PDB file of C-alpha atoms and ligand atoms in Angstrom:
ATOM      1  CA  MET A   1     -45.208   9.740  -7.771  1.00 41.00           C
ATOM      2  CA  PRO A   2     -44.871   8.285 -11.207  1.00 42.00           C
ATOM      3  CA  HIS A   3     -45.915   4.722 -11.015  1.00 43.00           C
ATOM      4  CA  ASP A   4     -45.563   3.692 -14.667  1.00 41.00           C
ATOM      5  CA  ASP A   5     -42.098   2.322 -14.611  1.00 40.00           C
ATOM      6  CA  HIS A   6     -42.579   1.290 -18.560  1.00 42.00           C
ATOM      7  CA  ASP A   7     -42.609   4.800 -19.401  1.00 42.00           C
ATOM      8  CA  HIS A   8     -40.208   6.296 -16.959  1.00 41.00           C
ATOM      9  CA  PRO A   9     -37.461   3.694 -16.483  1.00 43.00           C
ATOM     10  CA  HIS A  10     -35.211   6.141 -15.021  1.00 46.00           C
ATOM     11  CA  ASN A  11     -37.700   6.853 -11.953  1.00 47.00           C
ATOM     12  CA  SER A  12     -37.417   3.390 -10.901  1.00 55.00           C
ATOM     13  CA  GLU A  13     -36.125   3.105  -7.294  1.00 72.00           C
ATOM     14  CA  LEU A  14     -34.235   0.141  -8.063  1.00 77.00           C
ATOM     15  CA  SER A  15     -30.539   0.507  -9.757  1.00 81.00           C
ATOM     16  CA  PRO A  16     -29.680  -1.566 -12.794  1.00 83.00           C
ATOM     17  CA  ILE A  17     -27.939  -4.005 -10.598  1.00 82.00           C
ATOM     18  CA  GLU A  18     -30.766  -4.307  -8.063  1.00 83.00           C
ATOM     19  CA  LEU A  19     -33.294  -5.064 -11.011  1.00 85.00           C
ATOM     20  CA  ARG A  20     -30.875  -7.642 -12.266  1.00 88.00           C
ATOM     21  CA  VAL A  21     -30.677  -9.304  -8.729  1.00 85.00           C
ATOM     22  CA  ARG A  22     -34.251  -9.279  -8.332  1.00 85.00           C
ATOM     23  CA  ALA A  23     -34.704 -10.859 -11.855  1.00 88.00           C
ATOM     24  CA  LEU A  24     -32.088 -13.474 -10.943  1.00 87.00           C
ATOM     25  CA  GLU A  25     -33.684 -14.203  -7.440  1.00 85.00           C
ATOM     26  CA  SER A  26     -36.963 -14.628  -9.134  1.00 86.00           C
ATOM     27  CA  ILE A  27     -35.623 -17.293 -11.543  1.00 87.00           C
ATOM     28  CA  LEU A  28     -33.943 -19.053  -8.805  1.00 86.00           C
ATOM     29  CA  VAL A  29     -36.951 -19.217  -6.790  1.00 84.00           C
ATOM     30  CA  GLU A  30     -39.093 -20.049  -9.578  1.00 85.00           C
ATOM     31  CA  LYS A  31     -36.985 -23.227 -10.347  1.00 85.00           C
ATOM     32  CA  GLY A  32     -36.757 -24.178  -6.826  1.00 85.00           C
ATOM     33  CA  TYR A  33     -33.012 -23.648  -6.400  1.00 83.00           C
ATOM     34  CA  VAL A  34     -33.442 -21.199  -3.433  1.00 82.00           C
ATOM     35  CA  ASP A  35     -35.991 -20.735  -0.667  1.00 84.00           C
ATOM     36  CA  PRO A  36     -37.182 -17.183  -0.379  1.00 81.00           C
ATOM     37  CA  ALA A  37     -37.566 -17.755   3.416  1.00 85.00           C
ATOM     38  CA  ALA A  38     -33.871 -18.857   3.533  1.00 83.00           C
ATOM     39  CA  VAL A  39     -32.864 -15.655   1.706  1.00 80.00           C
ATOM     40  CA  ASP A  40     -34.774 -13.317   4.093  1.00 81.00           C
ATOM     41  CA  ALA A  41     -33.250 -15.155   6.945  1.00 82.00           C
ATOM     42  CA  ILE A  42     -29.621 -14.491   5.635  1.00 81.00           C
ATOM     43  CA  ILE A  43     -30.480 -10.848   4.982  1.00 79.00           C
ATOM     44  CA  GLN A  44     -32.216 -10.314   8.437  1.00 80.00           C
ATOM     45  CA  THR A  45     -29.088 -11.899  10.197  1.00 82.00           C
ATOM     46  CA  TYR A  46     -26.973  -9.459   8.295  1.00 77.00           C
ATOM     47  CA  GLU A  47     -29.267  -6.539   9.306  1.00 74.00           C
ATOM     48  CA  THR A  48     -29.834  -7.454  13.020  1.00 77.00           C
ATOM     49  CA  GLU A  49     -27.267  -9.721  14.346  1.00 82.00           C
ATOM     50  CA  ILE A  50     -24.025  -9.276  12.448  1.00 88.00           C
ATOM     51  CA  GLY A  51     -22.959  -5.591  12.481  1.00 92.00           C
ATOM     52  CA  PRO A  52     -20.168  -3.041  13.472  1.00 94.00           C
ATOM     53  CA  HIS A  53     -20.603  -4.135  17.170  1.00 94.00           C
ATOM     54  CA  ARG A  54     -18.555  -7.229  16.308  1.00 96.00           C
ATOM     55  CA  GLY A  55     -15.837  -5.233  14.958  1.00 97.00           C
ATOM     56  CA  ALA A  56     -15.999  -2.663  18.207  1.00 97.00           C
ATOM     57  CA  ARG A  57     -15.471  -5.841  20.401  1.00 97.00           C
ATOM     58  CA  VAL A  58     -12.473  -6.892  18.237  1.00 98.00           C
ATOM     59  CA  VAL A  59     -11.014  -3.330  18.509  1.00 98.00           C
ATOM     60  CA  ALA A  60     -11.771  -3.123  22.357  1.00 98.00           C
ATOM     61  CA  LYS A  61     -10.119  -6.392  22.857  1.00 98.00           C
ATOM     62  CA  ALA A  62      -6.822  -5.379  20.829  1.00 98.00           C
ATOM     63  CA  TRP A  63      -6.728  -2.097  23.155  1.00 98.00           C
ATOM     64  CA  THR A  64      -7.129  -4.161  26.262  1.00 97.00           C
ATOM     65  CA  ASP A  65      -5.186  -7.109  25.646  1.00 98.00           C
ATOM     66  CA  PRO A  66      -1.744  -6.912  24.120  1.00 98.00           C
ATOM     67  CA  ALA A  67      -1.420 -10.559  23.250  1.00 98.00           C
ATOM     68  CA  PHE A  68      -4.472 -10.098  21.302  1.00 98.00           C
ATOM     69  CA  ALA A  69      -3.574  -7.167  19.557  1.00 98.00           C
ATOM     70  CA  ASP A  70      -0.343  -9.112  18.525  1.00 98.00           C
ATOM     71  CA  TRP A  71      -2.158 -11.882  17.412  1.00 98.00           C
ATOM     72  CA  LEU A  72      -4.495  -9.567  15.250  1.00 98.00           C
ATOM     73  CA  LYS A  73      -1.312  -8.155  13.683  1.00 98.00           C
ATOM     74  CA  ARG A  74       0.112 -11.492  12.801  1.00 97.00           C
ATOM     75  CA  ASP A  75      -3.069 -13.350  11.779  1.00 97.00           C
ATOM     76  CA  ALA A  76      -6.185 -11.303  11.971  1.00 97.00           C
ATOM     77  CA  SER A  77      -8.502 -13.995  10.504  1.00 96.00           C
ATOM     78  CA  ALA A  78      -7.487 -16.442  13.099  1.00 96.00           C
ATOM     79  CA  ALA A  79      -7.640 -13.750  16.042  1.00 97.00           C
ATOM     80  CA  ILE A  80     -11.149 -12.653  14.868  1.00 97.00           C
ATOM     81  CA  ALA A  81     -12.142 -16.194  14.480  1.00 96.00           C
ATOM     82  CA  SER A  82     -11.351 -16.966  17.891  1.00 96.00           C
ATOM     83  CA  LEU A  83     -14.130 -14.474  18.960  1.00 96.00           C
ATOM     84  CA  GLY A  84     -16.668 -16.520  16.734  1.00 94.00           C
ATOM     85  CA  TYR A  85     -16.700 -13.940  13.780  1.00 94.00           C
ATOM     86  CA  THR A  86     -16.290 -16.102  10.791  1.00 89.00           C
ATOM     87  CA  GLY A  87     -18.182 -16.587   7.459  1.00 85.00           C
ATOM     88  CA  ARG A  88     -18.352 -15.320   3.978  1.00 81.00           C
ATOM     89  CA  GLN A  89     -16.508 -11.983   2.946  1.00 79.00           C
ATOM     90  CA  GLY A  90     -14.059 -12.346   6.010  1.00 78.00           C
ATOM     91  CA  GLU A  91     -11.980 -15.513   5.212  1.00 82.00           C
ATOM     92  CA  HIS A  92      -8.760 -13.445   4.729  1.00 92.00           C
ATOM     93  CA  MET A  93      -8.807 -10.504   7.212  1.00 95.00           C
ATOM     94  CA  VAL A  94      -5.946  -7.955   7.793  1.00 97.00           C
ATOM     95  CA  ALA A  95      -5.959  -5.455  10.697  1.00 98.00           C
ATOM     96  CA  LEU A  96      -4.716  -2.291  10.067  1.00 98.00           C
ATOM     97  CA  PHE A  97      -3.515  -0.437  13.321  1.00 98.00           C
ATOM     98  CA  ASN A  98      -3.649   3.452  13.309  1.00 98.00           C
ATOM     99  CA  THR A  99      -0.852   4.944  15.100  1.00 97.00           C
ATOM    100  CA  PRO A 100      -0.012   8.638  15.862  1.00 95.00           C
ATOM    101  CA  TYR A 101       1.711   8.698  12.438  1.00 96.00           C
ATOM    102  CA  LEU A 102      -0.494   6.719  10.320  1.00 98.00           C
ATOM    103  CA  HIS A 103      -4.240   6.811   9.508  1.00 98.00           C
ATOM    104  CA  ASN A 104      -5.612   3.850   7.699  1.00 98.00           C
ATOM    105  CA  MET A 105      -8.520   4.126   5.548  1.00 98.00           C
ATOM    106  CA  VAL A 106     -10.447   1.329   3.291  1.00 97.00           C
ATOM    107  CA  VAL A 107     -12.126   1.307  -0.042  1.00 97.00           C
ATOM    108  CA  CYS A 108     -13.029  -1.102  -2.397  1.00 95.00           C
ATOM    109  CA  THR A 109     -12.241   0.687  -5.958  1.00 94.00           C
ATOM    110  CA  LEU A 110     -13.667  -2.109  -8.080  1.00 91.00           C
ATOM    111  CA  CYS A 111     -16.975  -2.723  -6.221  1.00 88.00           C
ATOM    112  CA  SER A 112     -17.911  -2.949  -2.688  1.00 89.00           C
ATOM    113  CA  CYS A 113     -15.787  -5.638  -0.888  1.00 92.00           C
ATOM    114  CA  TYR A 114     -16.297  -5.225   2.785  1.00 94.00           C
ATOM    115  CA  PRO A 115     -15.643  -7.319   5.857  1.00 94.00           C
ATOM    116  CA  TRP A 116     -19.099  -8.630   6.704  1.00 92.00           C
ATOM    117  CA  PRO A 117     -18.476 -11.144   9.518  1.00 93.00           C
ATOM    118  CA  VAL A 118     -17.257  -7.815  11.561  1.00 96.00           C
ATOM    119  CA  LEU A 119     -19.111  -4.845  10.152  1.00 95.00           C
ATOM    120  CA  GLY A 120     -22.132  -6.352   8.535  1.00 92.00           C
ATOM    121  CA  LEU A 121     -23.404  -4.952   5.277  1.00 89.00           C
ATOM    122  CA  PRO A 122     -21.548  -2.049   3.930  1.00 92.00           C
ATOM    123  CA  PRO A 123     -23.145   1.424   4.005  1.00 92.00           C
ATOM    124  CA  VAL A 124     -24.623   2.986   0.735  1.00 92.00           C
ATOM    125  CA  TRP A 125     -21.722   5.430   0.510  1.00 95.00           C
ATOM    126  CA  TYR A 126     -19.046   2.891   0.625  1.00 96.00           C
ATOM    127  CA  LYS A 127     -20.436   1.203  -2.594  1.00 94.00           C
ATOM    128  CA  SER A 128     -21.014   4.820  -4.302  1.00 94.00           C
ATOM    129  CA  PRO A 129     -18.753   5.500  -7.217  1.00 94.00           C
ATOM    130  CA  PRO A 130     -17.607   8.982  -5.723  1.00 95.00           C
ATOM    131  CA  TYR A 131     -16.195   7.340  -2.637  1.00 97.00           C
ATOM    132  CA  ARG A 132     -14.652   4.477  -4.479  1.00 95.00           C
ATOM    133  CA  ALA A 133     -12.915   6.943  -6.858  1.00 95.00           C
ATOM    134  CA  ARG A 134     -12.151   9.787  -4.510  1.00 97.00           C
ATOM    135  CA  ALA A 135     -10.685   7.580  -1.398  1.00 97.00           C
ATOM    136  CA  VAL A 136      -7.712   6.967  -3.404  1.00 96.00           C
ATOM    137  CA  LYS A 137      -7.137  10.314  -5.361  1.00 96.00           C
ATOM    138  CA  GLU A 138      -8.022  12.712  -2.456  1.00 97.00           C
ATOM    139  CA  PRO A 139      -8.299  10.876   0.843  1.00 96.00           C
ATOM    140  CA  ARG A 140      -7.511  14.060   2.833  1.00 96.00           C
ATOM    141  CA  THR A 141     -10.518  15.951   1.314  1.00 96.00           C
ATOM    142  CA  VAL A 142     -12.826  12.665   1.550  1.00 97.00           C
ATOM    143  CA  LEU A 143     -11.919  12.319   5.350  1.00 96.00           C
ATOM    144  CA  ALA A 144     -12.546  16.291   5.798  1.00 94.00           C
ATOM    145  CA  GLU A 145     -16.097  15.502   4.564  1.00 95.00           C
ATOM    146  CA  PHE A 146     -16.566  12.876   7.102  1.00 94.00           C
ATOM    147  CA  GLY A 147     -15.388  15.347   9.710  1.00 93.00           C
ATOM    148  CA  VAL A 148     -11.895  14.029  10.232  1.00 94.00           C
ATOM    149  CA  THR A 149      -9.075  16.600  10.054  1.00 92.00           C
ATOM    150  CA  LEU A 150      -5.792  14.884  10.681  1.00 92.00           C
ATOM    151  CA  PRO A 151      -2.569  16.562  11.736  1.00 91.00           C
ATOM    152  CA  GLU A 152      -0.216  17.686   8.878  1.00 88.00           C
ATOM    153  CA  GLY A 153       2.450  15.111   9.432  1.00 90.00           C
ATOM    154  CA  LYS A 154       0.187  12.073   9.804  1.00 95.00           C
ATOM    155  CA  GLU A 155       0.386   9.901   6.892  1.00 97.00           C
ATOM    156  CA  VAL A 156      -2.894   8.617   5.222  1.00 97.00           C
ATOM    157  CA  ARG A 157      -2.550   5.062   3.787  1.00 98.00           C
ATOM    158  CA  VAL A 158      -5.458   3.829   1.570  1.00 97.00           C
ATOM    159  CA  TRP A 159      -6.019   0.205   1.163  1.00 97.00           C
ATOM    160  CA  ASP A 160      -7.824  -1.221  -1.790  1.00 95.00           C
ATOM    161  CA  SER A 161      -9.971  -4.301  -0.856  1.00 92.00           C
ATOM    162  CA  THR A 162     -10.106  -7.278  -3.082  1.00 82.00           C
ATOM    163  CA  ALA A 163     -12.103 -10.307  -3.262  1.00 78.00           C
ATOM    164  CA  GLU A 164      -9.410 -12.033  -1.524  1.00 83.00           C
ATOM    165  CA  MET A 165      -8.411  -9.587   1.341  1.00 90.00           C
ATOM    166  CA  ARG A 166     -10.680  -7.610   3.496  1.00 94.00           C
ATOM    167  CA  TYR A 167      -9.556  -5.069   6.076  1.00 97.00           C
ATOM    168  CA  LEU A 168     -10.480  -3.944   9.469  1.00 98.00           C
ATOM    169  CA  VAL A 169      -9.093  -0.706  10.983  1.00 98.00           C
ATOM    170  CA  ILE A 170      -7.880  -0.583  14.440  1.00 98.00           C
ATOM    171  CA  PRO A 171      -8.495   3.071  15.394  1.00 98.00           C
ATOM    172  CA  GLU A 172      -6.241   4.570  17.928  1.00 97.00           C
ATOM    173  CA  ARG A 173      -7.699   4.129  21.577  1.00 97.00           C
ATOM    174  CA  PRO A 174      -8.905   7.753  22.642  1.00 95.00           C
ATOM    175  CA  ALA A 175      -6.839   9.617  25.450  1.00 92.00           C
ATOM    176  CA  GLY A 176      -8.795   9.588  28.697  1.00 92.00           C
ATOM    177  CA  THR A 177     -10.207   6.019  28.495  1.00 94.00           C
ATOM    178  CA  GLY A 178      -7.576   4.332  30.808  1.00 93.00           C
ATOM    179  CA  GLY A 179      -9.440   1.636  32.995  1.00 93.00           C
ATOM    180  CA  TRP A 180     -12.420   1.356  31.045  1.00 96.00           C
ATOM    181  CA  SER A 181     -13.951  -2.020  30.439  1.00 96.00           C
ATOM    182  CA  GLU A 182     -13.902  -3.662  27.273  1.00 96.00           C
ATOM    183  CA  GLU A 183     -17.664  -3.207  27.123  1.00 96.00           C
ATOM    184  CA  GLN A 184     -17.221   0.553  27.854  1.00 96.00           C
ATOM    185  CA  LEU A 185     -14.551   1.046  25.035  1.00 97.00           C
ATOM    186  CA  ALA A 186     -16.572  -1.211  22.523  1.00 96.00           C
ATOM    187  CA  ALA A 187     -19.362   1.653  22.633  1.00 95.00           C
ATOM    188  CA  ILE A 188     -17.200   4.217  21.230  1.00 96.00           C
ATOM    189  CA  VAL A 189     -15.838   2.295  18.392  1.00 96.00           C
ATOM    190  CA  THR A 190     -17.949   3.491  15.567  1.00 95.00           C
ATOM    191  CA  ARG A 191     -18.272   1.820  12.323  1.00 95.00           C
ATOM    192  CA  ASP A 192     -16.707   4.462  10.510  1.00 96.00           C
ATOM    193  CA  SER A 193     -13.715   4.385  12.641  1.00 96.00           C
ATOM    194  CA  MET A 194     -13.112   0.942  11.500  1.00 97.00           C
ATOM    195  CA  ILE A 195     -13.536   1.865   7.811  1.00 97.00           C
ATOM    196  CA  GLY A 196     -11.037   4.632   8.555  1.00 97.00           C
ATOM    197  CA  THR A 197     -13.380   7.314   7.567  1.00 96.00           C
ATOM    198  CA  GLY A 198     -13.841   8.180  11.202  1.00 95.00           C
ATOM    199  CA  VAL A 199     -12.069   8.081  14.568  1.00 94.00           C
ATOM    200  CA  ALA A 200     -13.107   6.375  17.856  1.00 94.00           C
ATOM    201  CA  GLY A 201     -15.498   8.601  19.777  1.00 87.00           C
ATOM    202  CA  ALA A 202     -14.136  10.873  22.707  1.00 48.00           C
ATOM    203  CA  PRO A 203     -15.153   9.916  25.907  1.00 41.00           C
ATOM    204  CA  THR A 204     -18.320  11.559  27.267  1.00 39.00           C
TER     205      THR A 204
HETATM  206 FE1   FE B 301     -15.344  -5.125  -4.192  1.00 79.63          FE
END
């Protein structure tokens, strides 16, 4: 393992953005503008408490409660906030309902916009340039690489996130899950199914 970063800048494990963020953080800490413990606490919250299990609960409720599903369609921000899921990067939410004729898929072509309050931090591939470019150009190929093959006639609609708008895909409820509780249903809602690069798991 090379350790001399001065001679081998390209071997650094940090990306240029990460290096800039690290430099910025040191300056802010040094000047007393931010408390490193507070930054750690925020990161830990997003790593441990806020995650896809929240979005899964939104989906499970939409599957079992038609009034909630209707609210989600009309005003996703308010419906999601009613479950206590609010905060940065989730102020303006739109729920995209998959149907037998339509599959929705979410990307941020410009950067990495993602609905943090319901999905936590974005996975690395979501932020990667190949996904951001190819999701729009060849969504079916990208889906196939995620193991998702859709019927020929099913339309694929790709949604580009913006700083203002964040999307949560409501996957189709799998057949054979009639009578399941919200908890049971939430357990089969994967993160990828809520980004649109997956489908909700089949019952085991
Ligand atoms: Fe973005």
